[in-house]
PDB file of C-alpha atoms in Angstrom:
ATOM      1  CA  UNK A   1       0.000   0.000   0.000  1.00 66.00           C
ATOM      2  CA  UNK A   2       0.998   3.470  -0.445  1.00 70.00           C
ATOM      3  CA  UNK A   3       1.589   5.873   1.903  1.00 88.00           C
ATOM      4  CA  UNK A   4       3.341   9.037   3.259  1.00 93.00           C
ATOM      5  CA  UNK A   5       5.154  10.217   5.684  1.00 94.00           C
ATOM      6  CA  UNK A   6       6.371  13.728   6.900  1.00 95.00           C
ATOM      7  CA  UNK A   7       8.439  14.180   9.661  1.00 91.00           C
ATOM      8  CA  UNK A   8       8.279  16.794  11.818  1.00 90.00           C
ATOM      9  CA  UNK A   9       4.917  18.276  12.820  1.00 92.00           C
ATOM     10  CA  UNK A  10       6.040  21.706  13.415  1.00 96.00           C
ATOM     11  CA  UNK A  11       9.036  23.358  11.520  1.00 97.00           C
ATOM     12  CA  UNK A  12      10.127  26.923  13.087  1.00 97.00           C
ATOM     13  CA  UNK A  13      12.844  28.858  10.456  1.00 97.00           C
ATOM     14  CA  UNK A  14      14.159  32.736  10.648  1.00 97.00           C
ATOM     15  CA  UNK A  15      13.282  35.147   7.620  1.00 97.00           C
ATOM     16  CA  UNK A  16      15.637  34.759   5.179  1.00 97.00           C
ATOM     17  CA  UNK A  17      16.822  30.677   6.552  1.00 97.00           C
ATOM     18  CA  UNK A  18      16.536  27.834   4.523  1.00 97.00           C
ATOM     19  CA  UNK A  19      13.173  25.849   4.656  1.00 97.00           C
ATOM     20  CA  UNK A  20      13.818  21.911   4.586  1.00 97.00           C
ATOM     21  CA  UNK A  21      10.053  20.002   5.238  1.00 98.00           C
ATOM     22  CA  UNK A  22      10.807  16.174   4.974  1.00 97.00           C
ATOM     23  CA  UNK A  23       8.538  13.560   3.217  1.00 96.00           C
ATOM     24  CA  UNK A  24       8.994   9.776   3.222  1.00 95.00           C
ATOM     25  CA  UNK A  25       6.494   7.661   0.805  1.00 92.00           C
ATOM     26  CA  UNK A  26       6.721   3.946   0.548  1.00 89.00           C
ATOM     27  CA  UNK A  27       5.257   2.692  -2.998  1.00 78.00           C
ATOM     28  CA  UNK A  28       5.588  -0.558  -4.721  1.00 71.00           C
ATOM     29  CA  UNK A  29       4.610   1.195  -8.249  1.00 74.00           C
ATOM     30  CA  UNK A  30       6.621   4.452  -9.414  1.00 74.00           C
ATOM     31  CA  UNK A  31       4.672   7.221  -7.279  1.00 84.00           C
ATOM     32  CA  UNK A  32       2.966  11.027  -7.953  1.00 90.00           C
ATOM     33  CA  UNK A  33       3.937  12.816  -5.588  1.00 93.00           C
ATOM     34  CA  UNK A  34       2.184  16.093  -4.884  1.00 94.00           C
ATOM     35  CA  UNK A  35       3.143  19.149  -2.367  1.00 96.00           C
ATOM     36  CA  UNK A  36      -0.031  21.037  -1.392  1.00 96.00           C
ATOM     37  CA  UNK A  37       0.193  24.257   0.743  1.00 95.00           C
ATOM     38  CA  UNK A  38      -2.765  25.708   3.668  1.00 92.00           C
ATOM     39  CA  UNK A  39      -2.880  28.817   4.577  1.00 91.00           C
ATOM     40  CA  UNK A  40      -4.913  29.915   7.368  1.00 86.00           C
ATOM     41  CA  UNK A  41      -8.745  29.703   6.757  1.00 80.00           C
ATOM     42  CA  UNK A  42      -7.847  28.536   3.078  1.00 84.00           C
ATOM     43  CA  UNK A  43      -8.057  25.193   1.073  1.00 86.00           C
ATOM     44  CA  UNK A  44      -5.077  23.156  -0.069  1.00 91.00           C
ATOM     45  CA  UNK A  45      -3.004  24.697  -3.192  1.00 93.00           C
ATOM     46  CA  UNK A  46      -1.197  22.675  -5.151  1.00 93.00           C
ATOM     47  CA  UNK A  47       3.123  23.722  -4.422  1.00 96.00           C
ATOM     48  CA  UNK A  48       4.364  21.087  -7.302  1.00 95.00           C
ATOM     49  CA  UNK A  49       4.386  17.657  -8.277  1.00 93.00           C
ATOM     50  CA  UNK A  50       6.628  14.793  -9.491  1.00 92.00           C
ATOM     51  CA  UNK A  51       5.040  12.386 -12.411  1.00 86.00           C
ATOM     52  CA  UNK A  52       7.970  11.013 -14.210  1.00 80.00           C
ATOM     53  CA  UNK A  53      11.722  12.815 -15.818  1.00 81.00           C
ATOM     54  CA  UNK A  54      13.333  15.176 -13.908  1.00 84.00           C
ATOM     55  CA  UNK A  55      13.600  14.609 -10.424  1.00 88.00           C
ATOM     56  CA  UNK A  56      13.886  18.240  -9.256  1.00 94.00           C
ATOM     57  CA  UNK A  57      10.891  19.914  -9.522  1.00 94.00           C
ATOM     58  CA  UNK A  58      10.518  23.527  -9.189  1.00 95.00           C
ATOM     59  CA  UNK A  59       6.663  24.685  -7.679  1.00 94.00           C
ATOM     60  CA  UNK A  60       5.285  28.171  -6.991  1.00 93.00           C
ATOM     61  CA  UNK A  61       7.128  30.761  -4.663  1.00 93.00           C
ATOM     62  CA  UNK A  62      10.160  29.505  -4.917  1.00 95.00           C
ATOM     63  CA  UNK A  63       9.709  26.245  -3.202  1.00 97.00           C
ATOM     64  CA  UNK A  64      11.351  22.986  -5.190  1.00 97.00           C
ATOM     65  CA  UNK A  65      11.639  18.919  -3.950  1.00 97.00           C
ATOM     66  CA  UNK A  66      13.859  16.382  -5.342  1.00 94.00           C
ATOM     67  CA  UNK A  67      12.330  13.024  -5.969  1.00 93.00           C
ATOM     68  CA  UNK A  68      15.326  10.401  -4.805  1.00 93.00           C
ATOM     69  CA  UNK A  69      14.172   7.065  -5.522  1.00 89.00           C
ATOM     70  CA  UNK A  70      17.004   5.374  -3.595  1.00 90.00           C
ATOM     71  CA  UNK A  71      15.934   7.441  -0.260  1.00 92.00           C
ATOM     72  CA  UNK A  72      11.810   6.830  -0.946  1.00 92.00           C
ATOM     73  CA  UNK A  73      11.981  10.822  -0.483  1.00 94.00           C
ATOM     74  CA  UNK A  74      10.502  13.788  -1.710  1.00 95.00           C
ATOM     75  CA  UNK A  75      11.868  16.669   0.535  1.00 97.00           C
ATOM     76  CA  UNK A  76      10.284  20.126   0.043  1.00 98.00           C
ATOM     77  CA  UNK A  77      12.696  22.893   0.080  1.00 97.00           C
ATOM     78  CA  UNK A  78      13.058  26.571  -0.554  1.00 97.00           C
ATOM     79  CA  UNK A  79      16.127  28.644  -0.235  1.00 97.00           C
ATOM     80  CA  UNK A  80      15.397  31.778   1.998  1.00 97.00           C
ATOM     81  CA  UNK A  81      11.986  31.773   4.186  1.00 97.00           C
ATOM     82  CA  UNK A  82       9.783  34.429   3.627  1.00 96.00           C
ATOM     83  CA  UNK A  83       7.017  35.373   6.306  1.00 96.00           C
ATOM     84  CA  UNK A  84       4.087  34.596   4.039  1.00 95.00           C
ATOM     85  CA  UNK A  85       5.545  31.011   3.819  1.00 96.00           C
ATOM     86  CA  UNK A  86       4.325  30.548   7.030  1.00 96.00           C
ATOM     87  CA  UNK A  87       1.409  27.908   7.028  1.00 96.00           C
ATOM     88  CA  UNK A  88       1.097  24.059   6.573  1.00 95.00           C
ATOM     89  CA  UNK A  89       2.483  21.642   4.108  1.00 97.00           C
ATOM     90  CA  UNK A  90       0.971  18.331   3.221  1.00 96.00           C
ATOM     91  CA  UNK A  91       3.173  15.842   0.825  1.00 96.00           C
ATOM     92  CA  UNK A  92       0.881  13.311  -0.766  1.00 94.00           C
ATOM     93  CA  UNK A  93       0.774  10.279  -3.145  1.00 91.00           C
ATOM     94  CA  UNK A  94      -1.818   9.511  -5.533  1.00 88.00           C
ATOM     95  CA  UNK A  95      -2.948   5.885  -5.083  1.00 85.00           C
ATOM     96  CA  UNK A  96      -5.431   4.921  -7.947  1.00 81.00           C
ATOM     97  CA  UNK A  97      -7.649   8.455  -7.923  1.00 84.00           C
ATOM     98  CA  UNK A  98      -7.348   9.395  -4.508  1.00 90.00           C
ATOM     99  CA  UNK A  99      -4.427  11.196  -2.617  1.00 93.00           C
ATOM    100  CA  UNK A 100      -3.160  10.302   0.285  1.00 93.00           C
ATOM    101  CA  UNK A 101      -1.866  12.787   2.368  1.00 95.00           C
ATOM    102  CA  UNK A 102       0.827  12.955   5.179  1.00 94.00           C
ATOM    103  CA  UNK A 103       0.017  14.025   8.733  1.00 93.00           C
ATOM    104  CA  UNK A 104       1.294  18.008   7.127  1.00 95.00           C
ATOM    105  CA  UNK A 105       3.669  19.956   9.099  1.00 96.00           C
ATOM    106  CA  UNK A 106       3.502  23.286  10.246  1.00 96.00           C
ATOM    107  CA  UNK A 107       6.297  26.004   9.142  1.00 97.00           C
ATOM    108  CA  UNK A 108       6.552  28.553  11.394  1.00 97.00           C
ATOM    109  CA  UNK A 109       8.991  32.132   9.836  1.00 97.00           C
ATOM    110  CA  UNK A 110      10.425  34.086  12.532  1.00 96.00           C
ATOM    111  CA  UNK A 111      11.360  37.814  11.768  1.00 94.00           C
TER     112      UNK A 111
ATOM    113  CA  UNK B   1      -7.494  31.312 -13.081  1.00 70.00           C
ATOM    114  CA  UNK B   2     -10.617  28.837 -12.482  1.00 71.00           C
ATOM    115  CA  UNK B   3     -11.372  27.808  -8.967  1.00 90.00           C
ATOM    116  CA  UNK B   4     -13.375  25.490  -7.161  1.00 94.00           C
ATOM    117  CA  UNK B   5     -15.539  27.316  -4.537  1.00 95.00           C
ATOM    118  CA  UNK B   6     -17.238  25.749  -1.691  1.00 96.00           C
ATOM    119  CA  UNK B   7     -20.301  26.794   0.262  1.00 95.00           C
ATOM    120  CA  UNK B   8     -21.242  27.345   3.219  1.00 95.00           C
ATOM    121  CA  UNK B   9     -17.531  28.327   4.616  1.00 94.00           C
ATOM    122  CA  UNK B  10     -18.899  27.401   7.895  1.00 96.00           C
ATOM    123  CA  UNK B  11     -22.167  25.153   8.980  1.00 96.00           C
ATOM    124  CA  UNK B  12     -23.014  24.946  12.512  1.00 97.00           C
ATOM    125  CA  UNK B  13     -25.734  22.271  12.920  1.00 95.00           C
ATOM    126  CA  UNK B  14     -27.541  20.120  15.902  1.00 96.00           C
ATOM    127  CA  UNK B  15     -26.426  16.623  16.348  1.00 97.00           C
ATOM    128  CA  UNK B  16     -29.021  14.538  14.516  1.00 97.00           C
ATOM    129  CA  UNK B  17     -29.974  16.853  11.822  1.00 97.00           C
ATOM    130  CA  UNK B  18     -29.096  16.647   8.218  1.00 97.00           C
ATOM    131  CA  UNK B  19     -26.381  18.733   6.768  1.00 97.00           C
ATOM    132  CA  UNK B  20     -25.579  19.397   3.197  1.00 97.00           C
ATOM    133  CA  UNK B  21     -22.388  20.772   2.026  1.00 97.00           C
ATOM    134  CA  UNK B  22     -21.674  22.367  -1.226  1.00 97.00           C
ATOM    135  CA  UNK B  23     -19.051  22.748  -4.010  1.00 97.00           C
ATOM    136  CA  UNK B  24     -18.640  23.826  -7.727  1.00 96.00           C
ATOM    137  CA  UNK B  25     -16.241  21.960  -9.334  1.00 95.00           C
ATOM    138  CA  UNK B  26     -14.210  23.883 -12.251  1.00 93.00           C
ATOM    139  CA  UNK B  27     -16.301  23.619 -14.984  1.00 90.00           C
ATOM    140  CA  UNK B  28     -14.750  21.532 -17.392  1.00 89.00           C
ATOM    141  CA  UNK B  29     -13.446  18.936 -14.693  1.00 92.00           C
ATOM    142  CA  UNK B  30     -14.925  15.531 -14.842  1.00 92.00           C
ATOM    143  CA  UNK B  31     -13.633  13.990 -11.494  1.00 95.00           C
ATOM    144  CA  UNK B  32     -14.726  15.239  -8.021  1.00 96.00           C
ATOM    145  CA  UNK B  33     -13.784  14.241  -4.777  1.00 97.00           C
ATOM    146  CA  UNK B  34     -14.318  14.838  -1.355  1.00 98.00           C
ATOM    147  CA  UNK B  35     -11.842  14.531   1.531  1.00 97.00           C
ATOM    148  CA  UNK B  36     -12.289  15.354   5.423  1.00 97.00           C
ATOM    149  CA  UNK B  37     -10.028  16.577   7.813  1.00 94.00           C
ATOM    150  CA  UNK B  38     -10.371  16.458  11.943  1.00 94.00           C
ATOM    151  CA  UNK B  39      -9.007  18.900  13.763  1.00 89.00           C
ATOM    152  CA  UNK B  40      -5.258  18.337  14.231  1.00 84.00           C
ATOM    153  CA  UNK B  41      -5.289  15.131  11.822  1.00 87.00           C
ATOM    154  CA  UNK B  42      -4.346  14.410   7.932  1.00 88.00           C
ATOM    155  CA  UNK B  43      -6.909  14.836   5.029  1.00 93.00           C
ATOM    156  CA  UNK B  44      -8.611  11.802   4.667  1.00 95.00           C
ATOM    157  CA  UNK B  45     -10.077  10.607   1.607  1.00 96.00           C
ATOM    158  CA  UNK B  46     -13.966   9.752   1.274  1.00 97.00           C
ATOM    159  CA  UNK B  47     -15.043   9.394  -1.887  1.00 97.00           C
ATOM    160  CA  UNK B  48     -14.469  10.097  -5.438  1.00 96.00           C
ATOM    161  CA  UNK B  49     -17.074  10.838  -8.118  1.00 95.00           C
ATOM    162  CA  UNK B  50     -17.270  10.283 -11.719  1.00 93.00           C
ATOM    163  CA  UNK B  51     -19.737  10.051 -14.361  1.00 91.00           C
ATOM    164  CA  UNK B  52     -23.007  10.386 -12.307  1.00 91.00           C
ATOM    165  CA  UNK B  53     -21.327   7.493  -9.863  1.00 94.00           C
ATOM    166  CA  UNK B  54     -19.452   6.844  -7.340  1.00 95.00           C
ATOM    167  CA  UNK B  55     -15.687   5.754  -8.478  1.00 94.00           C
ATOM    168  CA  UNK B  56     -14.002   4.571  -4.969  1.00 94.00           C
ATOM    169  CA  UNK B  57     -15.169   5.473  -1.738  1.00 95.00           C
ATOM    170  CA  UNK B  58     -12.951   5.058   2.035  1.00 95.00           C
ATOM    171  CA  UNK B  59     -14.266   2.673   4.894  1.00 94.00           C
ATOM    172  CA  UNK B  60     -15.764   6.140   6.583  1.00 93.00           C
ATOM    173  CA  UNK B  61     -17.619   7.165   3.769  1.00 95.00           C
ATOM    174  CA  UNK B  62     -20.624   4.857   5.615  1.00 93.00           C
ATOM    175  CA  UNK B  63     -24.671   4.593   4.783  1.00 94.00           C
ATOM    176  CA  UNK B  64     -25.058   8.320   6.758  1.00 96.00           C
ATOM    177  CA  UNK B  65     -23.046  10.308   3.856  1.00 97.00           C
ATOM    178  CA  UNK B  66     -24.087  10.377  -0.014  1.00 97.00           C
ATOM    179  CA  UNK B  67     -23.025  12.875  -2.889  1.00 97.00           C
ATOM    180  CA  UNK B  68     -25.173  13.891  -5.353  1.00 94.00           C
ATOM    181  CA  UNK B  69     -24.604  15.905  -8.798  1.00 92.00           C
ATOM    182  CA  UNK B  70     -28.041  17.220  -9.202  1.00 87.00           C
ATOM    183  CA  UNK B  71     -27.629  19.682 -12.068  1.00 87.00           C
ATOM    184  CA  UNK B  72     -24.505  20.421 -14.191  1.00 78.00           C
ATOM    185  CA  UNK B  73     -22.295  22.515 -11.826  1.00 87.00           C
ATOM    186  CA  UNK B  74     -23.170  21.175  -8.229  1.00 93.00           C
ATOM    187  CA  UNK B  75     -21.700  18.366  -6.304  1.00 96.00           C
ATOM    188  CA  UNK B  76     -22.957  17.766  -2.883  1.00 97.00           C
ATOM    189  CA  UNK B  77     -22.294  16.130   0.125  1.00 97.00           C
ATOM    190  CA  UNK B  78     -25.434  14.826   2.334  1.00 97.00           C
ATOM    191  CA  UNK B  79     -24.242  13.678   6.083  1.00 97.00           C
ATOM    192  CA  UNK B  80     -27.753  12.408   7.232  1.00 96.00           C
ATOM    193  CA  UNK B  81     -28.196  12.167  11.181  1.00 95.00           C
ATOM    194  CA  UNK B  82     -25.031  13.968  12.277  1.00 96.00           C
ATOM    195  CA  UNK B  83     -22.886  13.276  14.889  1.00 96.00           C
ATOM    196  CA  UNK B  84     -20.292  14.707  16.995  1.00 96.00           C
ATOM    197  CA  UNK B  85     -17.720  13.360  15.343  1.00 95.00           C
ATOM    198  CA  UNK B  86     -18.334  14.428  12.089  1.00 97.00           C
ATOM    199  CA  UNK B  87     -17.001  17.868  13.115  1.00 97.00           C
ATOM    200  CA  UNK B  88     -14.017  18.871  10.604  1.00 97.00           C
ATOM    201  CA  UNK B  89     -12.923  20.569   7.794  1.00 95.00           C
ATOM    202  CA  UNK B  90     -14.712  19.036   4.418  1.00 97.00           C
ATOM    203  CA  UNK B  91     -12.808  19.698   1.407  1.00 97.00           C
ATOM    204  CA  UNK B  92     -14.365  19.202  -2.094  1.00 97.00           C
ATOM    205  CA  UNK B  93     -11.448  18.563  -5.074  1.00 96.00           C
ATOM    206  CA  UNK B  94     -11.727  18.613  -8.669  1.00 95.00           C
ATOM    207  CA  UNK B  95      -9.752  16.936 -12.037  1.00 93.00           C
ATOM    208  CA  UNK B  96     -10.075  17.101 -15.461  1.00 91.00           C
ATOM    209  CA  UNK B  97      -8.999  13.805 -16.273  1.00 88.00           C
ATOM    210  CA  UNK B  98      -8.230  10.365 -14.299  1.00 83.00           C
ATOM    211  CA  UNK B  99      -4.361  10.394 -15.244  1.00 83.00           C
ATOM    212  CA  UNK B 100      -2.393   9.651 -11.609  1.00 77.00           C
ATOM    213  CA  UNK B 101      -0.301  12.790 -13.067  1.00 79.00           C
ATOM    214  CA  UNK B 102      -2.869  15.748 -13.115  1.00 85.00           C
ATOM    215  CA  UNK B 103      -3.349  17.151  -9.455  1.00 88.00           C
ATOM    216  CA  UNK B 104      -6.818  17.747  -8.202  1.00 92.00           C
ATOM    217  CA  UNK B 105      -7.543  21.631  -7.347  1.00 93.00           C
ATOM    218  CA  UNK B 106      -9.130  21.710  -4.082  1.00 94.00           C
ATOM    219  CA  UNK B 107     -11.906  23.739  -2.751  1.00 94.00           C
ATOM    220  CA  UNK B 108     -11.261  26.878   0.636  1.00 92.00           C
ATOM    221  CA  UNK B 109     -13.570  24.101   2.861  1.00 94.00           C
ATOM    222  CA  UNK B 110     -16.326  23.823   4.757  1.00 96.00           C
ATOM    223  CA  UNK B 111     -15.846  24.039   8.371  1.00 96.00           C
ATOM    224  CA  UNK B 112     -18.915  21.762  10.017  1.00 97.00           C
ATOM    225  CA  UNK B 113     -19.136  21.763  13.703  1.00 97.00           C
ATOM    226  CA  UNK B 114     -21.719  19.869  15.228  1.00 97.00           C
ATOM    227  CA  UNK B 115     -22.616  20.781  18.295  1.00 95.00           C
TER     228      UNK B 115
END
């Protein structure tokens, strides 16, 4: 079965820090992998995804993940932490139609 | 840039009562979905929608919850009989196709608290 998992519940970063949110997925069949982003009082927005080729994939506002097979990762990362990053991040796989999601983790931008 | 818009964006209701929750997928999407999410848990799949039937539905998507597309933009969700734990943050999702590749585009939510 297919699943996902993101470590870390709550991620705190300063302005300006590098933002590193960790996802682990475990997939007998080559996975989609999907980042989706809430902010407050909002629905999910879709950050990127990885379908097949390259293995870095580049998403809105700067944020990118690397697919690594080898690890069964698909880390979420983004250079320098704005404030209006600040909200929570859900990796997910699709399994058939349906996405699964991770438990999300919280990022948290301190000035 | 289309959207999918959900309605009410909160529903207070009775335990026991009926609630029905709303959504309008983007209009040339073909798959809908709906996923629920406690209160300081993951989104959880319930169902998926395609065609006028149901495609796949999860273990809690029980004999108290239906969807419905009664005219050409709507998609509902009936929870018949509510109870307290049906409290949470319903999200209704949208596709255009069935390809694992193409994302679904998810409703802002309805927040149901039963009380």
């Amino acid at each position: 079965a297919q699943s996902v998992t993101q470590l870390g519940s709550h991620v705190s970063v300063s302005e300006g820090a590098l933002v590193l949110l960790r996802c682990n997925y475990s997939s007998s069949v080559p996975p989609y992998l999907f980042w989706y982003v809430q902010y407050p009082n909002q629905g999910l927005q879709l950050l990127l995804k990885y379908t097949t080729g390259a293995t870095l994939v580049k998403g809105i506002n700067g944020f990118e993940a690397e697919f690594k097979k080898s690890e069964t990762s698909f880390h979420l990362t983004k250079p320098s932490a704005h404030m209006s990053d600040a909200a929570e991040y859900f990796c997910a796989v699709m399994r058939g139609g349906k996405l699964i999601f991770g438990q999300g983790t919280e990022l948290s931008v301190k000035p | 840039e289309p959207e999918v818009t959900q309605t009410p964006s909160h529903q207070v209701t009775q335990m026991g009562q009926e609630v029905i929750l709303r959504c309008v997928p983007i209009s040339n999407h073909l798959y809908f979905y709906w996923y629920r999410q406690i209160l300081g848990q993951k989104v959880e799949f319930l169902v998926s929608f395609y065609n006028n039937e149901i495609s796949e539905k999860s273990e809690i998507f029980d004999d108290q919850f239906s969807v419905e597309r009664p005219d050409g933009s709507n998609f509902t969700l009936k929870i018949r009989s509510t109870k307290l734990e049906d409290s949470a943050m319903y999200f209704c999702a949208s596709r255009r196709t069935d390809n694992s590749n193409q994302p679904q585009h998810f409703g802002d939510g309805t927040r149901l608290s039963i009380l």
